[in-house]
PDB file of C-alpha atoms (C1' of nucleotides) in Angstrom:
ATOM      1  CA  UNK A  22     135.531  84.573 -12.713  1.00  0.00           C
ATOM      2  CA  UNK A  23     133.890  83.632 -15.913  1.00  0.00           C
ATOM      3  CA  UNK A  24     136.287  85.403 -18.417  1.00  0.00           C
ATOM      4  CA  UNK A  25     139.761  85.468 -19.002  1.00  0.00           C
ATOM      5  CA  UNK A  26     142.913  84.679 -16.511  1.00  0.00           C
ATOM      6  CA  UNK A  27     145.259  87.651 -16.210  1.00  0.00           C
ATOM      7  CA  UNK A  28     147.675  88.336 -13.973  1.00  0.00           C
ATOM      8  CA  UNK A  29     145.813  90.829 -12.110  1.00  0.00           C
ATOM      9  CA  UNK A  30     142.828  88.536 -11.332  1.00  0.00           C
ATOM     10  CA  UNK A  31     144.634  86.178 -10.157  1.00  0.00           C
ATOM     11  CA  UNK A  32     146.609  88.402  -7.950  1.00  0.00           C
ATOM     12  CA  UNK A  33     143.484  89.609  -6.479  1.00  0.00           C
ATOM     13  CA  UNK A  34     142.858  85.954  -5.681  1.00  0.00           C
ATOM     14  CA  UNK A  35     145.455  85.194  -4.557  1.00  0.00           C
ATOM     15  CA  UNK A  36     144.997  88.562  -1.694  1.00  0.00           C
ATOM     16  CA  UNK A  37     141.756  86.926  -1.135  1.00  0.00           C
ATOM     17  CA  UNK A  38     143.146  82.780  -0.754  1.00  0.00           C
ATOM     18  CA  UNK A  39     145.356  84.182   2.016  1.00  0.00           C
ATOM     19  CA  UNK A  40     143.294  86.021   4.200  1.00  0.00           C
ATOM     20  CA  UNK A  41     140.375  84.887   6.166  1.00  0.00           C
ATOM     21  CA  UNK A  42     138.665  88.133   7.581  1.00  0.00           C
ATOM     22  CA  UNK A  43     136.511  90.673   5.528  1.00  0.00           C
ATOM     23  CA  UNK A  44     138.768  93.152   3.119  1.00  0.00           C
ATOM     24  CA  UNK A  45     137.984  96.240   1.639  1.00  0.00           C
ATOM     25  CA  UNK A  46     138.988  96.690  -2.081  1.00  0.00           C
ATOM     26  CA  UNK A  47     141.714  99.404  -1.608  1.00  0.00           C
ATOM     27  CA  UNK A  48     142.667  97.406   1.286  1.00  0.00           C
ATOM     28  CA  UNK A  49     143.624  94.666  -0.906  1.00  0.00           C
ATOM     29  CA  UNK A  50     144.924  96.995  -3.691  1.00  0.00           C
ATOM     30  CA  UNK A  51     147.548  98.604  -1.321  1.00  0.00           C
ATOM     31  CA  UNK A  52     148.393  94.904   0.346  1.00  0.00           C
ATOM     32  CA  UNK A  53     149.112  94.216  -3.686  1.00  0.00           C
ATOM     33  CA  UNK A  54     150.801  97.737  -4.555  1.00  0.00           C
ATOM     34  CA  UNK A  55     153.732  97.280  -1.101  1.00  0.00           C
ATOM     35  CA  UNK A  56     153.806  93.409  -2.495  1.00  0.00           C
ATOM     36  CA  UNK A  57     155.207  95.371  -5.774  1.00  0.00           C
ATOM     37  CA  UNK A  58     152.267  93.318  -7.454  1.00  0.00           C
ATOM     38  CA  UNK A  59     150.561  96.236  -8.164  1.00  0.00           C
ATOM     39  CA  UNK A  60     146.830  96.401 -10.019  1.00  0.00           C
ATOM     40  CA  UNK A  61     145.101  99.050 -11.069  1.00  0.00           C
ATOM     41  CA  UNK A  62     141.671  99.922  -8.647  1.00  0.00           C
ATOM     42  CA  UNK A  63     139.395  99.747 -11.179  1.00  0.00           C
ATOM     43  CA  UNK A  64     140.388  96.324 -11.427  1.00  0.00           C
ATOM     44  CA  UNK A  65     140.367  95.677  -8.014  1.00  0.00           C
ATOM     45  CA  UNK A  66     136.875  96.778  -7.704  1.00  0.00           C
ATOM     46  CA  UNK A  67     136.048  95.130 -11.023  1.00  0.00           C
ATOM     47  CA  UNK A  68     137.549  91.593 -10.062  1.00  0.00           C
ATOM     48  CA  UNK A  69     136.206  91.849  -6.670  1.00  0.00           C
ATOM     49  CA  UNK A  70     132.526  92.807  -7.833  1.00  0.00           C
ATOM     50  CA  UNK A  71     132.889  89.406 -10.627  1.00  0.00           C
ATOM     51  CA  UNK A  72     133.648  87.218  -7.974  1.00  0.00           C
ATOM     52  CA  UNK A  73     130.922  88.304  -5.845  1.00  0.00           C
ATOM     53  CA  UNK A  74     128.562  87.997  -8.341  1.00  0.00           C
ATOM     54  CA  UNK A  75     129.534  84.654  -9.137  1.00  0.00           C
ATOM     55  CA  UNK A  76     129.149  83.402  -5.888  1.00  0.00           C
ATOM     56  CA  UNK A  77     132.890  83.079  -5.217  1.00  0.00           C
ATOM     57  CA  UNK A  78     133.342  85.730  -2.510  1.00  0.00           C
ATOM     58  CA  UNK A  79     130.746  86.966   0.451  1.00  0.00           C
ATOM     59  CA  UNK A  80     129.832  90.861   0.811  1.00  0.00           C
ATOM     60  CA  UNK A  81     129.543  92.516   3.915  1.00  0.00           C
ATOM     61  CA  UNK A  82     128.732  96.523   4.122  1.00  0.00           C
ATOM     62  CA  UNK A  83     130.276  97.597   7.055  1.00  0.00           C
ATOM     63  CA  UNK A  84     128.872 100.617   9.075  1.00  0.00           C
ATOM     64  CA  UNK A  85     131.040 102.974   7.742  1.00  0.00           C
ATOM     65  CA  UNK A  86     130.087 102.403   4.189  1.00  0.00           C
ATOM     66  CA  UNK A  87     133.067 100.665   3.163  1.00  0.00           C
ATOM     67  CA  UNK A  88     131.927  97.212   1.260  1.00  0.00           C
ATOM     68  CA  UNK A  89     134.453  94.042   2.444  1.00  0.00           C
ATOM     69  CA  UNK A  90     135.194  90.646   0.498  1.00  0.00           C
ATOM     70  CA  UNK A  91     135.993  87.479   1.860  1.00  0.00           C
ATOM     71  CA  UNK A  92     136.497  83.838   0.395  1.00  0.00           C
ATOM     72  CA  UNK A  93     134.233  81.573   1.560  1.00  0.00           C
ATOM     73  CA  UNK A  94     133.018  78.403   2.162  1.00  0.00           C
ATOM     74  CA  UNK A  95     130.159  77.551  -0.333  1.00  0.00           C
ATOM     75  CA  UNK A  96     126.785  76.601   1.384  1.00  0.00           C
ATOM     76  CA  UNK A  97     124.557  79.362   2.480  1.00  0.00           C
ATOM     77  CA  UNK A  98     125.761  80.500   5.723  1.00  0.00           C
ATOM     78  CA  UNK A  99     125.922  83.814   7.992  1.00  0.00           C
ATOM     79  CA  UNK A 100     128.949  85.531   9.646  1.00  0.00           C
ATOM     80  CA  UNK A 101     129.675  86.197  12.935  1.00  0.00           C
ATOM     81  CA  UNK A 102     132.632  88.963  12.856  1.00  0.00           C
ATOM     82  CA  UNK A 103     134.716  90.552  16.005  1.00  0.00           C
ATOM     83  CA  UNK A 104     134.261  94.623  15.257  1.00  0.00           C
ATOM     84  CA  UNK A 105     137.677  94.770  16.582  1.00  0.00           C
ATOM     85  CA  UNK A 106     140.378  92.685  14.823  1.00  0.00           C
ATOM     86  CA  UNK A 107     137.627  91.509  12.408  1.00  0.00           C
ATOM     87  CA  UNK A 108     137.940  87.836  12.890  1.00  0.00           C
ATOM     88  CA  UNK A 109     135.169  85.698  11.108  1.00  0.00           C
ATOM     89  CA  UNK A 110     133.162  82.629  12.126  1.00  0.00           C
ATOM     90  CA  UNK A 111     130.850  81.242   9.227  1.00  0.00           C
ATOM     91  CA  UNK A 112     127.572  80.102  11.102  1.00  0.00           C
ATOM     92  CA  UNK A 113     124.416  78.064   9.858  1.00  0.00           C
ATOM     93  CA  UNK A 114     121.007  78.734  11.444  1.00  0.00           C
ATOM     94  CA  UNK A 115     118.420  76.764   9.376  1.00  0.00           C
ATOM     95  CA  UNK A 116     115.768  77.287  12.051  1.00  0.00           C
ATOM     96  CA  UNK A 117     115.871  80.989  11.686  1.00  0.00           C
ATOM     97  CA  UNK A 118     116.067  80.631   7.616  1.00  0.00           C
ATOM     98  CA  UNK A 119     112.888  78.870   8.536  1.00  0.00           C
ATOM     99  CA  UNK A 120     111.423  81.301  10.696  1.00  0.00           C
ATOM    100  CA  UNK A 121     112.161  84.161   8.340  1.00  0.00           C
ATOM    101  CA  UNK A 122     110.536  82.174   5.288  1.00  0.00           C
ATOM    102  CA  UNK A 123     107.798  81.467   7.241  1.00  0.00           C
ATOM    103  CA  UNK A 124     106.881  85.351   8.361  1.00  0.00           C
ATOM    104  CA  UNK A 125     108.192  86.322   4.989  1.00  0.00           C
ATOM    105  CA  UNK A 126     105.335  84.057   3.457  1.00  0.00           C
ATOM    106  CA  UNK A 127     102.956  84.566   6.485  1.00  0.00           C
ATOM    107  CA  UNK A 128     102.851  88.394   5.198  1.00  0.00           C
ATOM    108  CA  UNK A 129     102.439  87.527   1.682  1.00  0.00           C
ATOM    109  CA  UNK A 130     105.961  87.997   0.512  1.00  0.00           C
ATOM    110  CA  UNK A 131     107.489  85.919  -2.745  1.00  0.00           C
ATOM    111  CA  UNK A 132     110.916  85.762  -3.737  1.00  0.00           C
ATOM    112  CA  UNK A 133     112.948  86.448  -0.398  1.00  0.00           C
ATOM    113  CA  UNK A 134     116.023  87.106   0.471  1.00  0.00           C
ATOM    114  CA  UNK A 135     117.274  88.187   3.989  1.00  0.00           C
ATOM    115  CA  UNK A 136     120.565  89.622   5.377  1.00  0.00           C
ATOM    116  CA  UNK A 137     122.065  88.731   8.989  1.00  0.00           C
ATOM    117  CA  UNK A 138     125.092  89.263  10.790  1.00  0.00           C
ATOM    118  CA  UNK A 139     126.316  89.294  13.911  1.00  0.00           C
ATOM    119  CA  UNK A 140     128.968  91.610  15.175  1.00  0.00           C
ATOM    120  CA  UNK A 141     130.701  91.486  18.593  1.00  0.00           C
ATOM    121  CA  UNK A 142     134.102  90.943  20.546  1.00  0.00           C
ATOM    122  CA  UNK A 143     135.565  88.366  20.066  1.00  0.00           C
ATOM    123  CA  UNK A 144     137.186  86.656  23.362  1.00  0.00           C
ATOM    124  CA  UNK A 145     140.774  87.307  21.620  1.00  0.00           C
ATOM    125  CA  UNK A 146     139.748  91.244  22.044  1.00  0.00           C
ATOM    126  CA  UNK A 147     137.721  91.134  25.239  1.00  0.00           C
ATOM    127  CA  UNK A 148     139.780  92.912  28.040  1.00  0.00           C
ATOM    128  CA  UNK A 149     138.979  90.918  30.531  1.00  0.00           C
TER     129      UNK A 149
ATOM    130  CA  UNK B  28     115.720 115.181  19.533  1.00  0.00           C
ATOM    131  CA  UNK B  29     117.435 116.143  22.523  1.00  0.00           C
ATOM    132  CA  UNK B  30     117.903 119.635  22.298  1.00  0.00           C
ATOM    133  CA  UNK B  31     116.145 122.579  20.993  1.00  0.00           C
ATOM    134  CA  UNK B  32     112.884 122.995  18.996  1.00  0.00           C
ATOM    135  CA  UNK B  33     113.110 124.251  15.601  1.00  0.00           C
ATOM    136  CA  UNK B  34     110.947 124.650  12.572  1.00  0.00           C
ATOM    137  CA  UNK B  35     113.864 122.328  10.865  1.00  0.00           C
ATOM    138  CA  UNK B  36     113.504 120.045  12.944  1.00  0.00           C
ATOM    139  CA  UNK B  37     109.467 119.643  13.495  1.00  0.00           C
ATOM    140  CA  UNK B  38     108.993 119.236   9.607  1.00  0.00           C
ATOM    141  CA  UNK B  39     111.457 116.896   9.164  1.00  0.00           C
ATOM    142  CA  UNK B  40     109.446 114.671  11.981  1.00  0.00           C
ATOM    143  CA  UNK B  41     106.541 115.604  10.355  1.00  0.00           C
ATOM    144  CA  UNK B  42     107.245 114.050   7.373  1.00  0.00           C
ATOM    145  CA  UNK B  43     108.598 110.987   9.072  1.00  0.00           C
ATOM    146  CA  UNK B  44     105.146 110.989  10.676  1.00  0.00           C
ATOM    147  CA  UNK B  45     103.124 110.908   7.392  1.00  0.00           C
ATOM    148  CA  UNK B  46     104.977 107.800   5.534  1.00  0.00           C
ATOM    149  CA  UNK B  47     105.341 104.445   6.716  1.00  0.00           C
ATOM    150  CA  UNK B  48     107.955 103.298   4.363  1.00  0.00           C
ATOM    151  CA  UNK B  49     111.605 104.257   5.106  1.00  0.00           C
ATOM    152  CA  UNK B  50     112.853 107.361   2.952  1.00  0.00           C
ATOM    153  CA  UNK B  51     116.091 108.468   2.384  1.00  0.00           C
ATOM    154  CA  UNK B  52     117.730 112.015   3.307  1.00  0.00           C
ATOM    155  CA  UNK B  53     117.295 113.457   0.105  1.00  0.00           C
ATOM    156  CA  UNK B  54     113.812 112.382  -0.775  1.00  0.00           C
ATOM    157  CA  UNK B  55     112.637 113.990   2.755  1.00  0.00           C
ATOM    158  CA  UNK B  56     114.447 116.784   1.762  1.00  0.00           C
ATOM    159  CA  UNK B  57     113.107 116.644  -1.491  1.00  0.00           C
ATOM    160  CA  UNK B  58     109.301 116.532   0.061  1.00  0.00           C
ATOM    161  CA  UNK B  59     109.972 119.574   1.872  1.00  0.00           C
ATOM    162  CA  UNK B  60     111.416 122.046  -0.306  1.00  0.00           C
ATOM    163  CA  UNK B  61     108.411 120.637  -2.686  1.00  0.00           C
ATOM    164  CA  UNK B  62     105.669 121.151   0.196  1.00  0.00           C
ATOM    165  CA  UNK B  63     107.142 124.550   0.705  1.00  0.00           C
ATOM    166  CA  UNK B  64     108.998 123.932   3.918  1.00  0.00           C
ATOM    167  CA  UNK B  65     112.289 123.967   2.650  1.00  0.00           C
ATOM    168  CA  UNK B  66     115.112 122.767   4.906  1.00  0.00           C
ATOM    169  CA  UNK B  67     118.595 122.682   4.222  1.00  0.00           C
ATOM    170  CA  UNK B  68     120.467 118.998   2.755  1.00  0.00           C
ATOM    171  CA  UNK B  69     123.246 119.174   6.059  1.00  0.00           C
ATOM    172  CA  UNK B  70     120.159 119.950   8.364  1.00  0.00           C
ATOM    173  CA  UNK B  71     117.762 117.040   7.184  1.00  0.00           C
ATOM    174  CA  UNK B  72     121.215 114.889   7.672  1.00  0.00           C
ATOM    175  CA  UNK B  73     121.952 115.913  10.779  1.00  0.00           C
ATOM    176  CA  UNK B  74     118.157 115.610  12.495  1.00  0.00           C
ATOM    177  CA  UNK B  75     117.974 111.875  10.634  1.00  0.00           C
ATOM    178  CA  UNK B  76     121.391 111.030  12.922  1.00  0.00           C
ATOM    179  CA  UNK B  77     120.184 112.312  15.786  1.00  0.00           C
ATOM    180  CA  UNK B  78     116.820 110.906  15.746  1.00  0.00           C
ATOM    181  CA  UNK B  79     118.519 107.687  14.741  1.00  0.00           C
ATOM    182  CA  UNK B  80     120.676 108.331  17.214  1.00  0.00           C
ATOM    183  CA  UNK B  81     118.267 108.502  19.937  1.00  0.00           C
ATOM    184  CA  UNK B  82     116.340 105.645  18.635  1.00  0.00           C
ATOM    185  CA  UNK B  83     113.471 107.788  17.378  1.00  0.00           C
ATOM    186  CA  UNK B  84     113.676 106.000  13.808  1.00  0.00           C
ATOM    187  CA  UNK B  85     115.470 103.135  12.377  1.00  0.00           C
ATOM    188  CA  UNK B  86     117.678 102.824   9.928  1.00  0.00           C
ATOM    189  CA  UNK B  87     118.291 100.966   6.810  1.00  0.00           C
ATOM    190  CA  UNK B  88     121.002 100.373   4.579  1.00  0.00           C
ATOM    191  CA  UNK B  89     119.763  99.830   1.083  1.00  0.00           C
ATOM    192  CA  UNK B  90     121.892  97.786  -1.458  1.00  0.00           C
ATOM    193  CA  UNK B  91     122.127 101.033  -3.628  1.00  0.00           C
ATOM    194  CA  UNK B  92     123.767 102.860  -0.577  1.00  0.00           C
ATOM    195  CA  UNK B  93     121.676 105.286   0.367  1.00  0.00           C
ATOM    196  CA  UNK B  94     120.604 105.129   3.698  1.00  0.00           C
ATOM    197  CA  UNK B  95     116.993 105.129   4.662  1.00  0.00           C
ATOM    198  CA  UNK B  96     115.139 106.115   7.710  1.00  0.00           C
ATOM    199  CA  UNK B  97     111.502 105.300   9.110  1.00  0.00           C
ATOM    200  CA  UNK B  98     109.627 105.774  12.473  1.00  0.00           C
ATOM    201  CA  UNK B  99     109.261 102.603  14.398  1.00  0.00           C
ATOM    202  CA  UNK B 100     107.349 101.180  16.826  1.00  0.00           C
ATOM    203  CA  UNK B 101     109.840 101.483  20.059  1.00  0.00           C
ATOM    204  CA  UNK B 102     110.757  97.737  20.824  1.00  0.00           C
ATOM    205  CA  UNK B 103     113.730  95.867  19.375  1.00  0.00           C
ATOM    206  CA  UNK B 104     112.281  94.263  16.219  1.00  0.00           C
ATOM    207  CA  UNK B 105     113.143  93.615  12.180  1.00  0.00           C
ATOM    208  CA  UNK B 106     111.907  94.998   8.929  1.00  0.00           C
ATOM    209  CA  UNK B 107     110.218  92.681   6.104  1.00  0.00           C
ATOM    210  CA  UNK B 108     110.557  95.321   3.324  1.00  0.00           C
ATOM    211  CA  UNK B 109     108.815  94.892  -0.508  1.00  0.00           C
ATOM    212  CA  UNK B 110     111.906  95.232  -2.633  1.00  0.00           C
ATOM    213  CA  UNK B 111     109.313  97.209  -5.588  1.00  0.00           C
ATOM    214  CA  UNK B 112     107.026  99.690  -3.535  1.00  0.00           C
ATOM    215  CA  UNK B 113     109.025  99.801  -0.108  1.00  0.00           C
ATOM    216  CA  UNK B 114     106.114  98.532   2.032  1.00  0.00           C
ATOM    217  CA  UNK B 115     107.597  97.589   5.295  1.00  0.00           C
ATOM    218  CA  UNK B 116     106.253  94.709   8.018  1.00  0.00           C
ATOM    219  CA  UNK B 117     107.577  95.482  11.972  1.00  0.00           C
ATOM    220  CA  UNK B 118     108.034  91.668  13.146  1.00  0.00           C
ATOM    221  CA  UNK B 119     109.735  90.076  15.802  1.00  0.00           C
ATOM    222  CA  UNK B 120     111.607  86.783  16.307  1.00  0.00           C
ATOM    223  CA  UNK B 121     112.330  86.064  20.281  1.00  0.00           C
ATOM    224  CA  UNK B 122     113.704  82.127  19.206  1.00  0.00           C
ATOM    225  CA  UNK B 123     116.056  84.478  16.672  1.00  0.00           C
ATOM    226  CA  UNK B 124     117.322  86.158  18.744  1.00  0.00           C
ATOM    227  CA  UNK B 125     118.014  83.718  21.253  1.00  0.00           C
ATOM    228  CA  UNK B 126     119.557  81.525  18.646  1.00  0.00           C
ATOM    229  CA  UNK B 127     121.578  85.096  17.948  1.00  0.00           C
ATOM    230  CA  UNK B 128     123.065  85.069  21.440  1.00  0.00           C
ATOM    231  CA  UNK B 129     123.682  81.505  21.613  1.00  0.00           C
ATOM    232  CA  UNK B 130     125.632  81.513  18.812  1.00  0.00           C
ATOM    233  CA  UNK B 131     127.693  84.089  19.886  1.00  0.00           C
ATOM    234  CA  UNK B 132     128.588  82.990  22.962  1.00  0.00           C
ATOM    235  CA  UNK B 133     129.401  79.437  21.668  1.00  0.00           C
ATOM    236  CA  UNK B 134     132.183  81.457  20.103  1.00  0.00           C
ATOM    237  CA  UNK B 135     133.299  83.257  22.838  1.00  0.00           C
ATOM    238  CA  UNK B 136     131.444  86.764  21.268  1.00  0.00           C
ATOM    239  CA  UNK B 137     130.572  89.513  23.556  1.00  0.00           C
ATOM    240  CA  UNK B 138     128.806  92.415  23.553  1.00  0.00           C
ATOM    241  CA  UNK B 139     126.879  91.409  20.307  1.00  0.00           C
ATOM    242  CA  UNK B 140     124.888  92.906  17.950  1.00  0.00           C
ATOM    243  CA  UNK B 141     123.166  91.920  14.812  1.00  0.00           C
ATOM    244  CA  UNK B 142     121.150  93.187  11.630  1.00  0.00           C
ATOM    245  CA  UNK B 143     118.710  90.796  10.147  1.00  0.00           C
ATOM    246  CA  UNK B 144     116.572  92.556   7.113  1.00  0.00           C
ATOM    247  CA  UNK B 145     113.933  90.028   5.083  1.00  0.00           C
ATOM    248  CA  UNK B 146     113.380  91.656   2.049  1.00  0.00           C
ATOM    249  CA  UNK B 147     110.857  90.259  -0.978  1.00  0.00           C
ATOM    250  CA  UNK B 148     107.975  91.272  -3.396  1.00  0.00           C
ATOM    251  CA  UNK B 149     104.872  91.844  -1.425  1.00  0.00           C
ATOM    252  CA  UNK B 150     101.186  90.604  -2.454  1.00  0.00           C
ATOM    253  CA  UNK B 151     100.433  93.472  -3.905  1.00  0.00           C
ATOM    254  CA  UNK B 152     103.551  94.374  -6.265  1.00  0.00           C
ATOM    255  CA  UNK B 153     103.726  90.251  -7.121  1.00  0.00           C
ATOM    256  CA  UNK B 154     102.481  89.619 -10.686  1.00  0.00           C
ATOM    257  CA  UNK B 155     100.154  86.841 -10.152  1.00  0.00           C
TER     258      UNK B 155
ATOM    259  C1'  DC C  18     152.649  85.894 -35.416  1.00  0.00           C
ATOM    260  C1'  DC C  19     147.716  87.918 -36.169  1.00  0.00           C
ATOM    261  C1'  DT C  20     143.770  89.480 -34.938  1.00  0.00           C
ATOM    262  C1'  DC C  21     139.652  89.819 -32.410  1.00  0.00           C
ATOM    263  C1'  DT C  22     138.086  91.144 -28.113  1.00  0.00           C
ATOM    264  C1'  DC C  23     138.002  91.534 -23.589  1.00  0.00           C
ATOM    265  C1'  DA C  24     140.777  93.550 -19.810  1.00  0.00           C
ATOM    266  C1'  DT C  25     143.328  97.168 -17.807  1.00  0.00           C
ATOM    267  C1'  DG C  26     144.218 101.578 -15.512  1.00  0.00           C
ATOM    268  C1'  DA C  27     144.816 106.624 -14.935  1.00  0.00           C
ATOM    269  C1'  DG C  28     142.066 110.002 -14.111  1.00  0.00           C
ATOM    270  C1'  DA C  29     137.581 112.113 -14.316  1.00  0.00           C
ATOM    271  C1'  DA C  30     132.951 111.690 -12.703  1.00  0.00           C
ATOM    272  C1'  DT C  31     129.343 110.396  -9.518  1.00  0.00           C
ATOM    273  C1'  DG C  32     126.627 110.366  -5.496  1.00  0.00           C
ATOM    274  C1'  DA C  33     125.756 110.119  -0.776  1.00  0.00           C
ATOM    275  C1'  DT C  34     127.224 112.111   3.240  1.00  0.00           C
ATOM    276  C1'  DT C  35     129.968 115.254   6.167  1.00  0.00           C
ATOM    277  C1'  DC C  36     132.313 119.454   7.240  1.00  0.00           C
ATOM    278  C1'  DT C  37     133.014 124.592   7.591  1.00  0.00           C
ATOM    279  C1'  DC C  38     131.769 128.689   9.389  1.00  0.00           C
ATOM    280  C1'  DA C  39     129.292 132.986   9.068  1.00  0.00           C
ATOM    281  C1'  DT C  40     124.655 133.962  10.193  1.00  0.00           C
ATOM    282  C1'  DT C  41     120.209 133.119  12.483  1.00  0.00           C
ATOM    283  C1'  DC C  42     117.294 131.521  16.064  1.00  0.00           C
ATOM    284  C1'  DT C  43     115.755 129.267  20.586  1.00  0.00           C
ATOM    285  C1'  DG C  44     115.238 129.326  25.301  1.00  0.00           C
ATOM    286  C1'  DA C  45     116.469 131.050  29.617  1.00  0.00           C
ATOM    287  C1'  DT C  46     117.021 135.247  32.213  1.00  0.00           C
ATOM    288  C1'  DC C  47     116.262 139.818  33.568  1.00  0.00           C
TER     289       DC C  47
ATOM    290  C1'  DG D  29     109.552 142.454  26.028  1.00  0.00           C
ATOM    291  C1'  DA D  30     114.676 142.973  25.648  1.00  0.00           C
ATOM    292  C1'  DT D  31     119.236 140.480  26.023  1.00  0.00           C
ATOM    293  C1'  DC D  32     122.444 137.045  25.396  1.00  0.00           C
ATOM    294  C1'  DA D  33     125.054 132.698  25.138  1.00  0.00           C
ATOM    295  C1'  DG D  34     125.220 129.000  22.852  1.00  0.00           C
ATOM    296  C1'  DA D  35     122.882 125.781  19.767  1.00  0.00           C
ATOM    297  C1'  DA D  36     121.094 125.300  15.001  1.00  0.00           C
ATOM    298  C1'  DT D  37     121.046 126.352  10.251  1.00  0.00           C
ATOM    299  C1'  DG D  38     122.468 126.205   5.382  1.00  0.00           C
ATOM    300  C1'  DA D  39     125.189 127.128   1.168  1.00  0.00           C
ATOM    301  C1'  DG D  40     128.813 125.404  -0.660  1.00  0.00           C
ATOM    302  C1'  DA D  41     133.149 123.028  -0.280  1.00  0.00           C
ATOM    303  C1'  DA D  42     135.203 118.771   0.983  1.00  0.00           C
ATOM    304  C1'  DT D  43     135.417 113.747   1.580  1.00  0.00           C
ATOM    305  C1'  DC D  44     135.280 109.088   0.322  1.00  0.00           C
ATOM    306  C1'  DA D  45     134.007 104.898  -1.734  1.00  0.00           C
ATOM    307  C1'  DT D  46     132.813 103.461  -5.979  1.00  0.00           C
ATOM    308  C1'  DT D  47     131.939 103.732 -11.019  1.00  0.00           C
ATOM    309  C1'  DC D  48     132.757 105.392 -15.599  1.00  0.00           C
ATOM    310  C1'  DT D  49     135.553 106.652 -19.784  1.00  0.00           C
ATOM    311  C1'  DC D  50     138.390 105.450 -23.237  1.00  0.00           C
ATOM    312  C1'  DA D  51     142.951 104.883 -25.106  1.00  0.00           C
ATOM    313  C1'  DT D  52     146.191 101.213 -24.652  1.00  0.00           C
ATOM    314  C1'  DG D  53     147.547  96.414 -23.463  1.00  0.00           C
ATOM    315  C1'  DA D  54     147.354  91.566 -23.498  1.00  0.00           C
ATOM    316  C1'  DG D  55     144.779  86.506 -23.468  1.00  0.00           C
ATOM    317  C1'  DA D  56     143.587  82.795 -26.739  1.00  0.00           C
ATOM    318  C1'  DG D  57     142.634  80.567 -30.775  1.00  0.00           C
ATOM    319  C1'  DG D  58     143.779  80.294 -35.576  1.00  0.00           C
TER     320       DG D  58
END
DNA sequence: CCTCTCATGAGAATGATTCTCATTCTGATC
DNA sequence: GATCAGAATGAGAATCATTCTCATGAGAGG
């Protein structure tokens, strides 16, 4: 957040403090609309997009197209996320950021950036 | 392609054939209808998901959205893609992928998947 | 309290993808 | 080669997440 504080921004914060799996941005503007703390979606999707630029939130573009938010830790890290109840695990794998810099730069690539995550079930949602 | 042969169907592959760069529905449809060989938008769709489907081509999620396609080499492998002209790199990462798995089951994770996408400025689109 | 802006939000617009369904075509059979 | 059932096609409508528009509202400093 780089601008000003408003009520609504910090509301979508505070949707965001609370939570620790990936959220979708009319996810969090109906969990605000039943908490009678209502913000418009724009917003939502405005707030949402600051904060991700600025570092403050992770992205994750689920297979179905919907983009989801989530607070986390700082440091550059990856997810591993349950596709069932959407519980998240923040791992670090410097050997493969090392790997992939290596190939990237092996192949005569500047400037990279990668994407990786893991999906699975986690043992919460594993009949059995 | 699993079930019947049509004209549809043989020019999208066709054009799948010629490029080595993933493409998006509506540039292959685009191509065609260009080239003469129209084929419908739903139709160039639906033959992308089923080839996807059947693991004919892979696909790729660009940050704009759109969903690309390309015809890979059959094996399980990742994509270093040139952010500026699309050029794409098949490579593989066995200690990845291990490190992948590992992970996962540290953390109790079953039946895992992953995506893991390097993308950068080739040699020939860096200025320098 | 004023004012200068940035922020908000309702609704329209966008853009990729999917769906509908009447029509056409493929492939198997005679 | 003629038939036929069911699969495939495609034009346009529908969907769905996201973005844009712009009139109105509200921080923050003076």
């Amino acid at each position: 957040m780089n601008q000003r504080a408003t009520r609504q921004r910090r509301a979508v914060d505070a949707v965001l403090a609370e939570v620790d799996d990936f959220r979708g941005a009319q996810e969090i503007h109906d969990v605000l609309r039943r908490r009678g703390d209502s913000v418009g979606l724009s917003t939502v999707y405005r707030t949402l997009q600051a904060l991700a630029d600025s570092g403050e939130v992770d992205v994750l573009r689920g297979a179905d197209g919907e983009t989801r938010y989530r607070r986390c830790s700082q440091g550059h890290h990856h997810h591993l996320v349950c596709r069932d109840c959407g519980r998240t695990v923040e791992v670090e794998g410097p050997a493969v950021e090392r790997w992939m810099d290596s190939v990237a730069a092996r192949h005569g690539f500047h400037d990279v950036a990668h994407t990786l995550e893991v999906i699975g079930t986690c043992a919460g949602c594993h009949p059995g």
